[in-house]
Short mmCIF file of C-alpha atoms in Angstrom, two decimals:
data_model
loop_
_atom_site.label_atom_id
_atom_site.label_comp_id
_atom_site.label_asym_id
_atom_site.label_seq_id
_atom_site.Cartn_x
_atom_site.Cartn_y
_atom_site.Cartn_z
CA UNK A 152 -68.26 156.68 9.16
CA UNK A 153 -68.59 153.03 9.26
CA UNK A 154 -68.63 151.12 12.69
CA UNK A 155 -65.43 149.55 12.45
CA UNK A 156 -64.02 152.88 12.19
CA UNK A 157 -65.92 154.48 15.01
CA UNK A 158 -65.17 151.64 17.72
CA UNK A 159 -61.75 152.06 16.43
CA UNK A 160 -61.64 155.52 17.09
CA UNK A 161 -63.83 154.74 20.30
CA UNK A 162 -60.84 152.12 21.73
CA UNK A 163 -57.92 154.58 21.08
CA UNK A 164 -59.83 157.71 22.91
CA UNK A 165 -60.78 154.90 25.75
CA UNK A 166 -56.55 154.30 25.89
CA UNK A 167 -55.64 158.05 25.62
CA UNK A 168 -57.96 159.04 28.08
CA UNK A 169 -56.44 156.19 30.82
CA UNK A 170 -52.94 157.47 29.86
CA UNK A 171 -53.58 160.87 29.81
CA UNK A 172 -55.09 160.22 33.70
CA UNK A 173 -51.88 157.95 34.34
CA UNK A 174 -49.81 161.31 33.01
CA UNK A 175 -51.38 163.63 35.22
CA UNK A 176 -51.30 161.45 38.73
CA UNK A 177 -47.66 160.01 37.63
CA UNK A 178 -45.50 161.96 36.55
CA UNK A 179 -46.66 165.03 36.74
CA UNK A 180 -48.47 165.56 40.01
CA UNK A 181 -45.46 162.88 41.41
CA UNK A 182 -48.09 160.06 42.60
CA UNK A 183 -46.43 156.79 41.88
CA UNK A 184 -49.14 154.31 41.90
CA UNK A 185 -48.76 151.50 43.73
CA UNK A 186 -50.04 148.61 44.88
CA UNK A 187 -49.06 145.52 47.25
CA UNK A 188 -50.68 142.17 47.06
CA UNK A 189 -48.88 140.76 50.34
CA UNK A 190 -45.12 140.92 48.59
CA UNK A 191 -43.41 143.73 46.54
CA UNK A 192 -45.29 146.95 45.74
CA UNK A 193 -46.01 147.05 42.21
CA UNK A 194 -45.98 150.61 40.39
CA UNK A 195 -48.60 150.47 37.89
CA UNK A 196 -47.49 152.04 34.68
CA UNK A 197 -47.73 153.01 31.61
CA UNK A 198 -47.52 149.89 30.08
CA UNK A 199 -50.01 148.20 32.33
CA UNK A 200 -52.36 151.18 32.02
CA UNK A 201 -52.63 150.80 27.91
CA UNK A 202 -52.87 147.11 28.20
CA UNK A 203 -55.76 147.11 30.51
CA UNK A 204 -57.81 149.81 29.02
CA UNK A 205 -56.85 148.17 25.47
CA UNK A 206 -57.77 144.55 26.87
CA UNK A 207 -60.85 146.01 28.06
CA UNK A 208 -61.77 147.68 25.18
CA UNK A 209 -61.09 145.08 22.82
CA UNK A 210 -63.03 142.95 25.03
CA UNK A 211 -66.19 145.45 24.79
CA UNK A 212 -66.28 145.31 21.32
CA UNK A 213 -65.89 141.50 21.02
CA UNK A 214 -68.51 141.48 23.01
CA UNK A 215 -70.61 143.60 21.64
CA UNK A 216 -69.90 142.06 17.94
CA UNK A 217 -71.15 138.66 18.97
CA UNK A 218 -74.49 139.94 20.47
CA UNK A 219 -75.04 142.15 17.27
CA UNK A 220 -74.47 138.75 15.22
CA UNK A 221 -76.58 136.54 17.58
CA UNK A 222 -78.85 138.51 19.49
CA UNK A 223 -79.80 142.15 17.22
CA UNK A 224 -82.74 143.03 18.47
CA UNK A 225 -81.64 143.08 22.13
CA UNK A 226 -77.74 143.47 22.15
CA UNK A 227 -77.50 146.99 23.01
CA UNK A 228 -79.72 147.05 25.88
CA UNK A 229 -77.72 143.60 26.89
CA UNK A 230 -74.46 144.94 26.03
CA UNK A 231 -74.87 148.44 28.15
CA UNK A 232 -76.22 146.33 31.23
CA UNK A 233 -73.30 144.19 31.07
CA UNK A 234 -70.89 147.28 30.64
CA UNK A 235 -72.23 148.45 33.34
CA UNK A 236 -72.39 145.43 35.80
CA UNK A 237 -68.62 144.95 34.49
CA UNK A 238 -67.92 148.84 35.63
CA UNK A 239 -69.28 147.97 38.89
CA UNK A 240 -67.52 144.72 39.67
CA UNK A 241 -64.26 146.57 38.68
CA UNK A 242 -64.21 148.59 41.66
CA UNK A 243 -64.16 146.06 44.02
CA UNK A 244 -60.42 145.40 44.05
CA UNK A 245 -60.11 149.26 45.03
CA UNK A 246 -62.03 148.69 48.21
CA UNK A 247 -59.45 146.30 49.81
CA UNK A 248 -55.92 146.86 51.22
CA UNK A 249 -52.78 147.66 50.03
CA UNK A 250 -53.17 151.11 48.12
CA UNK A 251 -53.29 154.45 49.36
CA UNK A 252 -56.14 156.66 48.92
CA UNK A 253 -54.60 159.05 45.61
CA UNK A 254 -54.06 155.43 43.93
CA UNK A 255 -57.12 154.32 45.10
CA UNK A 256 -58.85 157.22 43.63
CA UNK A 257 -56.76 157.63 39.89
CA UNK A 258 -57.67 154.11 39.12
CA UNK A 259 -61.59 154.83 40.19
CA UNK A 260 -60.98 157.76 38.06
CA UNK A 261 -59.73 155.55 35.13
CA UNK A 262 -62.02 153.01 35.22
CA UNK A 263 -64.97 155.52 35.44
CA UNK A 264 -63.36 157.35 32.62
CA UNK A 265 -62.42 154.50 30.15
CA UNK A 266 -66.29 153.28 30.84
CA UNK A 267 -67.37 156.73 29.88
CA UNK A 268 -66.02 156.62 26.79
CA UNK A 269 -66.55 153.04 25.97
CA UNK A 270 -70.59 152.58 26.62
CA UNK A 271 -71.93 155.58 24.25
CA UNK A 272 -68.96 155.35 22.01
CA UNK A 273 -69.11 151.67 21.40
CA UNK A 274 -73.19 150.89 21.28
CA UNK A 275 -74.10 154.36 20.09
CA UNK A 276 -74.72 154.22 16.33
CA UNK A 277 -75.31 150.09 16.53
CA UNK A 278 -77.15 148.76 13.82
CA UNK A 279 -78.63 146.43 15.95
CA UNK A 280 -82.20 145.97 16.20
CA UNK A 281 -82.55 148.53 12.58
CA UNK A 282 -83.38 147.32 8.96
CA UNK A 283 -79.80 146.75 7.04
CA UNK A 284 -79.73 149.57 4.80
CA UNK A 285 -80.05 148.93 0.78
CA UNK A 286 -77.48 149.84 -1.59
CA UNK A 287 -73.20 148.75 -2.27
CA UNK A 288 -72.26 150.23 0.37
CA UNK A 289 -74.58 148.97 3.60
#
């Protein structure tokens, strides 16, 4: 399977997996999740849940893609630490106000699992750092 088609792959598991969370909490456990910023609640749904995971996958990759081209040797080890530091940083918006504690906890749950499924799925199988193979179709 060739890269492009594994990070593919990778991105639309990362997506399914947020959704399939979103499912479970929304509508069928009957958790809205919400959120207030100082005005109007805002229910986060499914919309906003594929466009974030998607933005962050897509982000990932791009990432990940321009390290391969400029830095081979090293981007997976850079990559994963910046995965991770971006995982951690991620949280912090869940330890302020304005959420209760089931939204607090799906969207902990979703970022957790989206990461889960973007670090090994994305840099796992990188060519980065290894000798291009010979041959048509390397």
């Amino acid at each position: 399977m060739s890269a492009r088609a594994r990070r593919s792959g990778t991105t639309a598991v990362a997506v399914a997996v947020a959704l399939v969370i979103w499912a479970v909490a929304d509508p069928v456990l009957g958790h809205r999740l919400r959120m207030t910023d100082g005005g109007d609640p805002m229910t986060v749904g499914a919309a906003a849940v594929t466009v974030a995971s998607l933005f962050a996958s897509l982000a990932a990759w791009a990432l990940l893609a321009a390290l391969e081209r400029f830095a081979p040797r090293r981007a997976r080890t850079v990559w994963t630490g910046v995965a991770v530091a971006v995982l951690a940083v991620s949280f912090l918006p869940l330890a302020g106000d304005g959420m209760d504690g089931g939204t607090r906890g799906t969207l902990a749950l979703m970022h957790l699992a989206v990461a889960a499924v973007l670090i090994p799925g994305l840099a796992g199988g990188s060519r980065a750092g290894r000798p291009a193979r010979e041959g048509p179709h390397s």
